[in-house]
Amino acid sequence: GQNIDQPTEMTATEGAIVQINCTYQTSGFNGLFWYQQHAGEAPTFLSYNVLDGLEEKGRFSSFLSRSKGYSYLLLKELQMKDSASYLCAVRDGASGTYKYIFGTGTRLKVLA
Amino acid sequence: GAGVSQTPSNKVTEKGKYVELRCDPISGHTALYWYRQSLGQGPEFLIYFQGTGAADDSGLPNDRFFAVRPEGSVSTLKIQRTERGDSAVYLCASSFLRGSPFQEQFFGPGTRLTVL
């Protein structure tokens, strides 16, 4: 089956660093994605990992370990505008198609 | 250069009624996805189109839900005999190539469906 786990809520302070973890189980792993979703808005793409290791994009980095079924999103120099839900999603290619399975999201609150 | 658009933005209907939700993907995007998102949850996969055909409809909850994409562009999600449990935000997303290693999805703003 398919399963994605991530913490429900996290709180951090402006200027700090926060790491949001995601573990997954899937039969046909074909990439892991992180999305940001502000309340009442559509998800927007943050990062993509298909090979093991760290991908860095400015203040955001994402790490993947396929053998452990584990990823994390690292946010540095937190800003108030980073308060949002962060969605971990796995692309599953087991059936020959490419559907995305999303976790429930981690609500991040950034405090002044 | 418009993004993914969805209409209507809000739909209120009564239990038992039929509704249609429309998605206009980014021009040239071959893949189109429908998701349903309830409050506090992540998007739940419903159906995925590659071109005109439904490549994977395993997420449709039951036979009251149906989606079409007759010309490989605009898609319509159809819900018959709506139930209160169908209330959610319905998100549409599109992307360019199926086989490319990187396939970013672009999401529309969603349609908020409320079934009274």
Short mmCIF file of C-alpha atoms in Angstrom, two decimals:
data_model
loop_
_atom_site.label_atom_id
_atom_site.label_comp_id
_atom_site.label_asym_id
_atom_site.label_seq_id
_atom_site.Cartn_x
_atom_site.Cartn_y
_atom_site.Cartn_z
CA GLY A 1 0.00 0.00 0.00
CA GLN A 2 0.90 3.64 0.14
CA ASN A 3 1.41 5.65 3.28
CA ILE A 4 2.95 9.02 4.03
CA ASP A 5 3.56 10.32 7.55
CA GLN A 6 4.52 13.81 8.61
CA PRO A 7 3.99 15.74 11.86
CA THR A 8 0.70 17.58 12.16
CA GLU A 9 2.02 20.83 13.58
CA MET A 10 5.30 22.54 14.30
CA THR A 11 6.17 25.89 15.82
CA ALA A 12 9.40 27.84 15.34
CA THR A 13 10.76 31.32 15.87
CA GLU A 14 11.48 33.92 13.23
CA GLY A 15 15.08 33.65 12.06
CA ALA A 16 15.45 30.06 13.23
CA ILE A 17 15.86 26.80 11.28
CA VAL A 18 13.17 24.14 11.17
CA GLN A 19 13.22 20.60 9.80
CA ILE A 20 9.99 18.92 8.70
CA ASN A 21 10.26 15.15 8.38
CA CYS A 22 8.36 12.84 6.09
CA THR A 23 8.38 9.05 5.94
CA TYR A 24 6.72 7.10 3.18
CA GLN A 25 5.89 3.65 1.95
CA THR A 26 5.09 3.11 -1.68
CA SER A 27 5.39 0.31 -4.20
CA GLY A 28 6.64 2.34 -7.15
CA PHE A 29 8.62 5.32 -5.93
CA ASN A 30 9.23 7.84 -8.69
CA GLY A 31 10.10 11.04 -6.89
CA LEU A 32 9.33 13.00 -3.76
CA PHE A 33 7.93 16.52 -3.80
CA TRP A 34 7.43 19.22 -1.20
CA TYR A 35 4.69 21.82 -1.57
CA GLN A 36 3.80 24.89 0.44
CA GLN A 37 0.15 25.75 0.99
CA HIS A 38 -1.04 28.93 2.64
CA ALA A 39 -4.49 28.84 4.19
CA GLY A 40 -7.18 29.12 1.55
CA GLU A 41 -4.73 28.90 -1.33
CA ALA A 42 -3.53 26.23 -3.75
CA PRO A 43 -0.31 24.29 -3.10
CA THR A 44 2.84 25.69 -4.71
CA PHE A 45 5.89 23.63 -5.61
CA LEU A 46 8.98 23.92 -3.41
CA SER A 47 11.33 21.05 -4.20
CA TYR A 48 11.83 17.69 -5.87
CA ASN A 49 14.09 14.72 -5.03
CA VAL A 50 14.40 11.52 -6.99
CA LEU A 51 17.95 10.53 -6.03
CA ASP A 52 19.40 10.27 -2.54
CA GLY A 53 20.93 13.40 -1.13
CA LEU A 54 20.31 17.04 -0.51
CA GLU A 55 18.79 19.55 -2.92
CA GLU A 56 19.23 23.19 -2.00
CA LYS A 57 17.18 26.13 -3.25
CA GLY A 58 17.86 29.34 -1.39
CA ARG A 59 16.44 29.15 2.13
CA PHE A 60 14.84 25.77 1.42
CA SER A 61 16.59 22.40 1.21
CA SER A 62 15.17 18.93 0.83
CA PHE A 63 16.81 15.61 1.60
CA LEU A 64 15.93 12.11 0.46
CA SER A 65 16.96 8.63 1.55
CA ARG A 66 15.19 6.07 -0.63
CA SER A 67 16.46 3.09 1.36
CA LYS A 68 14.93 4.52 4.52
CA GLY A 69 11.79 5.91 2.89
CA TYR A 70 12.61 9.24 4.48
CA SER A 71 12.77 12.87 3.46
CA TYR A 72 12.99 16.18 5.21
CA LEU A 73 12.42 19.79 4.28
CA LEU A 74 14.76 22.27 5.91
CA LEU A 75 13.75 25.91 6.14
CA LYS A 76 16.43 28.39 7.16
CA GLU A 77 16.16 32.01 8.32
CA LEU A 78 12.48 31.61 8.98
CA GLN A 79 10.21 34.49 8.11
CA MET A 80 6.65 35.16 9.24
CA LYS A 81 5.46 34.51 5.68
CA ASP A 82 6.71 30.92 5.99
CA SER A 83 3.73 30.16 8.24
CA ALA A 84 1.84 27.66 6.09
CA SER A 85 1.20 23.97 5.62
CA TYR A 86 3.99 21.94 4.07
CA LEU A 87 2.90 18.93 2.07
CA CYS A 88 5.08 15.93 1.36
CA ALA A 89 4.02 14.04 -1.78
CA VAL A 90 5.30 10.88 -3.41
CA ARG A 91 4.90 10.19 -7.09
CA ASP A 92 3.95 6.57 -7.58
CA GLY A 93 4.69 4.96 -10.93
CA ALA A 94 3.84 1.39 -9.95
CA SER A 95 0.79 1.13 -12.19
CA GLY A 96 2.58 2.63 -15.18
CA THR A 97 1.00 5.99 -14.55
CA TYR A 98 2.23 8.81 -12.40
CA LYS A 99 -0.12 9.65 -9.61
CA TYR A 100 0.82 11.70 -6.60
CA ILE A 101 0.08 10.67 -3.05
CA PHE A 102 0.07 13.50 -0.53
CA GLY A 103 0.61 13.46 3.19
CA THR A 104 -1.77 15.30 5.48
CA GLY A 105 0.60 18.27 5.70
CA THR A 106 2.54 19.89 8.50
CA ARG A 107 1.17 23.21 9.74
CA LEU A 108 4.11 25.44 10.57
CA LYS A 109 3.62 28.47 12.77
CA VAL A 110 6.42 31.02 12.80
CA LEU A 111 6.40 33.22 15.87
CA ALA A 112 7.97 36.65 16.19
CA GLY B 1 0.74 32.72 -19.88
CA ALA B 2 -2.23 32.09 -17.60
CA GLY B 3 -2.04 29.45 -14.94
CA VAL B 4 -4.54 26.70 -14.19
CA SER B 5 -8.03 28.08 -13.79
CA GLN B 6 -11.05 26.49 -12.17
CA THR B 7 -14.68 27.44 -12.24
CA PRO B 8 -16.73 28.09 -10.28
CA SER B 9 -14.62 29.21 -7.33
CA ASN B 10 -17.49 28.38 -5.00
CA LYS B 11 -20.45 26.09 -5.45
CA VAL B 12 -23.26 25.59 -2.98
CA THR B 13 -25.75 22.88 -3.78
CA GLU B 14 -28.37 20.77 -2.11
CA LYS B 15 -28.04 17.12 -1.27
CA GLY B 16 -29.01 14.97 -4.21
CA LYS B 17 -28.22 17.53 -6.90
CA TYR B 18 -25.79 17.18 -9.80
CA VAL B 19 -22.72 19.42 -10.10
CA GLU B 20 -20.01 20.02 -12.68
CA LEU B 21 -16.62 21.49 -11.85
CA ARG B 22 -14.41 22.78 -14.64
CA CYS B 23 -10.64 22.92 -14.97
CA ASP B 24 -8.65 24.80 -17.63
CA PRO B 25 -5.05 23.57 -17.52
CA ILE B 26 -1.98 25.45 -18.66
CA SER B 27 -1.81 25.40 -22.44
CA GLY B 28 0.25 22.49 -23.72
CA HIS B 29 0.16 20.51 -20.50
CA THR B 30 -0.67 16.92 -21.31
CA ALA B 31 -1.25 15.62 -17.81
CA LEU B 32 -4.19 16.76 -15.69
CA TYR B 33 -5.00 15.72 -12.13
CA TRP B 34 -8.05 16.12 -9.92
CA TYR B 35 -7.75 16.11 -6.15
CA ARG B 36 -10.13 16.60 -3.25
CA GLN B 37 -8.96 18.37 -0.12
CA SER B 38 -10.84 18.44 3.14
CA LEU B 39 -10.00 20.85 5.94
CA GLY B 40 -6.74 19.99 7.65
CA GLN B 41 -5.90 17.24 5.17
CA GLY B 42 -3.61 16.95 2.21
CA PRO B 43 -4.95 16.68 -1.34
CA GLU B 44 -6.52 13.28 -2.00
CA PHE B 45 -5.90 11.89 -5.49
CA LEU B 46 -9.05 11.32 -7.54
CA ILE B 47 -8.13 10.87 -11.21
CA TYR B 48 -5.30 11.52 -13.63
CA PHE B 49 -5.58 12.18 -17.38
CA GLN B 50 -2.80 11.80 -19.89
CA GLY B 51 -4.21 13.49 -22.99
CA THR B 52 -7.85 12.62 -23.44
CA GLY B 53 -7.86 9.33 -21.60
CA ALA B 54 -8.10 8.65 -17.89
CA ALA B 55 -4.76 7.01 -17.12
CA ASP B 56 -5.68 6.30 -13.51
CA ASP B 57 -9.10 6.76 -11.93
CA SER B 58 -8.43 4.63 -8.87
CA GLY B 59 -9.05 7.56 -6.52
CA LEU B 60 -12.65 8.20 -7.52
CA PRO B 61 -14.60 7.30 -4.38
CA ASN B 62 -17.62 5.73 -6.09
CA ASP B 63 -19.64 5.72 -9.29
CA ARG B 64 -21.25 9.05 -8.50
CA PHE B 65 -17.99 10.69 -9.53
CA PHE B 66 -16.96 10.94 -13.17
CA ALA B 67 -14.51 13.09 -15.10
CA VAL B 68 -13.92 13.78 -18.76
CA ARG B 69 -11.34 15.53 -20.89
CA PRO B 70 -12.71 15.13 -24.42
CA GLU B 71 -10.18 17.24 -26.33
CA GLY B 72 -7.17 16.78 -24.11
CA SER B 73 -7.39 20.24 -22.61
CA VAL B 74 -10.34 21.34 -20.45
CA SER B 75 -11.59 18.78 -17.97
CA THR B 76 -14.91 18.51 -16.14
CA LEU B 77 -15.45 16.65 -12.89
CA LYS B 78 -19.04 15.54 -12.53
CA ILE B 79 -20.69 14.53 -9.29
CA GLN B 80 -24.14 12.97 -9.30
CA ARG B 81 -26.55 12.77 -6.36
CA THR B 82 -24.29 14.88 -4.19
CA GLU B 83 -23.96 14.03 -0.50
CA ARG B 84 -22.92 16.21 2.41
CA GLY B 85 -19.68 14.23 2.64
CA ASP B 86 -18.72 15.48 -0.83
CA SER B 87 -18.17 18.95 0.61
CA ALA B 88 -14.51 19.84 0.11
CA VAL B 89 -12.18 21.89 -2.03
CA TYR B 90 -11.66 20.26 -5.41
CA LEU B 91 -8.22 21.02 -6.82
CA CYS B 92 -7.05 20.59 -10.37
CA ALA B 93 -3.39 20.45 -11.38
CA SER B 94 -1.61 20.12 -14.71
CA SER B 95 1.90 19.23 -15.79
CA PHE B 96 3.84 18.95 -19.02
CA LEU B 97 5.38 15.58 -19.78
CA ARG B 98 4.55 12.22 -18.30
CA GLY B 99 7.92 10.59 -18.79
CA SER B 100 10.24 13.37 -17.79
CA PRO B 101 12.11 12.88 -14.53
CA PHE B 102 10.95 16.22 -13.26
CA GLN B 103 7.26 16.87 -13.55
CA GLU B 104 6.14 19.84 -11.54
CA GLN B 105 2.42 20.12 -11.02
CA PHE B 106 0.81 23.52 -11.21
CA PHE B 107 -2.35 23.79 -9.14
CA GLY B 108 -5.45 25.79 -9.80
CA PRO B 109 -7.13 27.85 -7.05
CA GLY B 110 -9.72 25.15 -6.44
CA THR B 111 -13.50 24.98 -6.30
CA ARG B 112 -15.02 24.99 -2.84
CA LEU B 113 -18.05 22.69 -2.96
CA THR B 114 -20.60 22.86 -0.17
CA VAL B 115 -23.44 20.36 -0.10
CA LEU B 116 -26.26 21.40 2.20
#
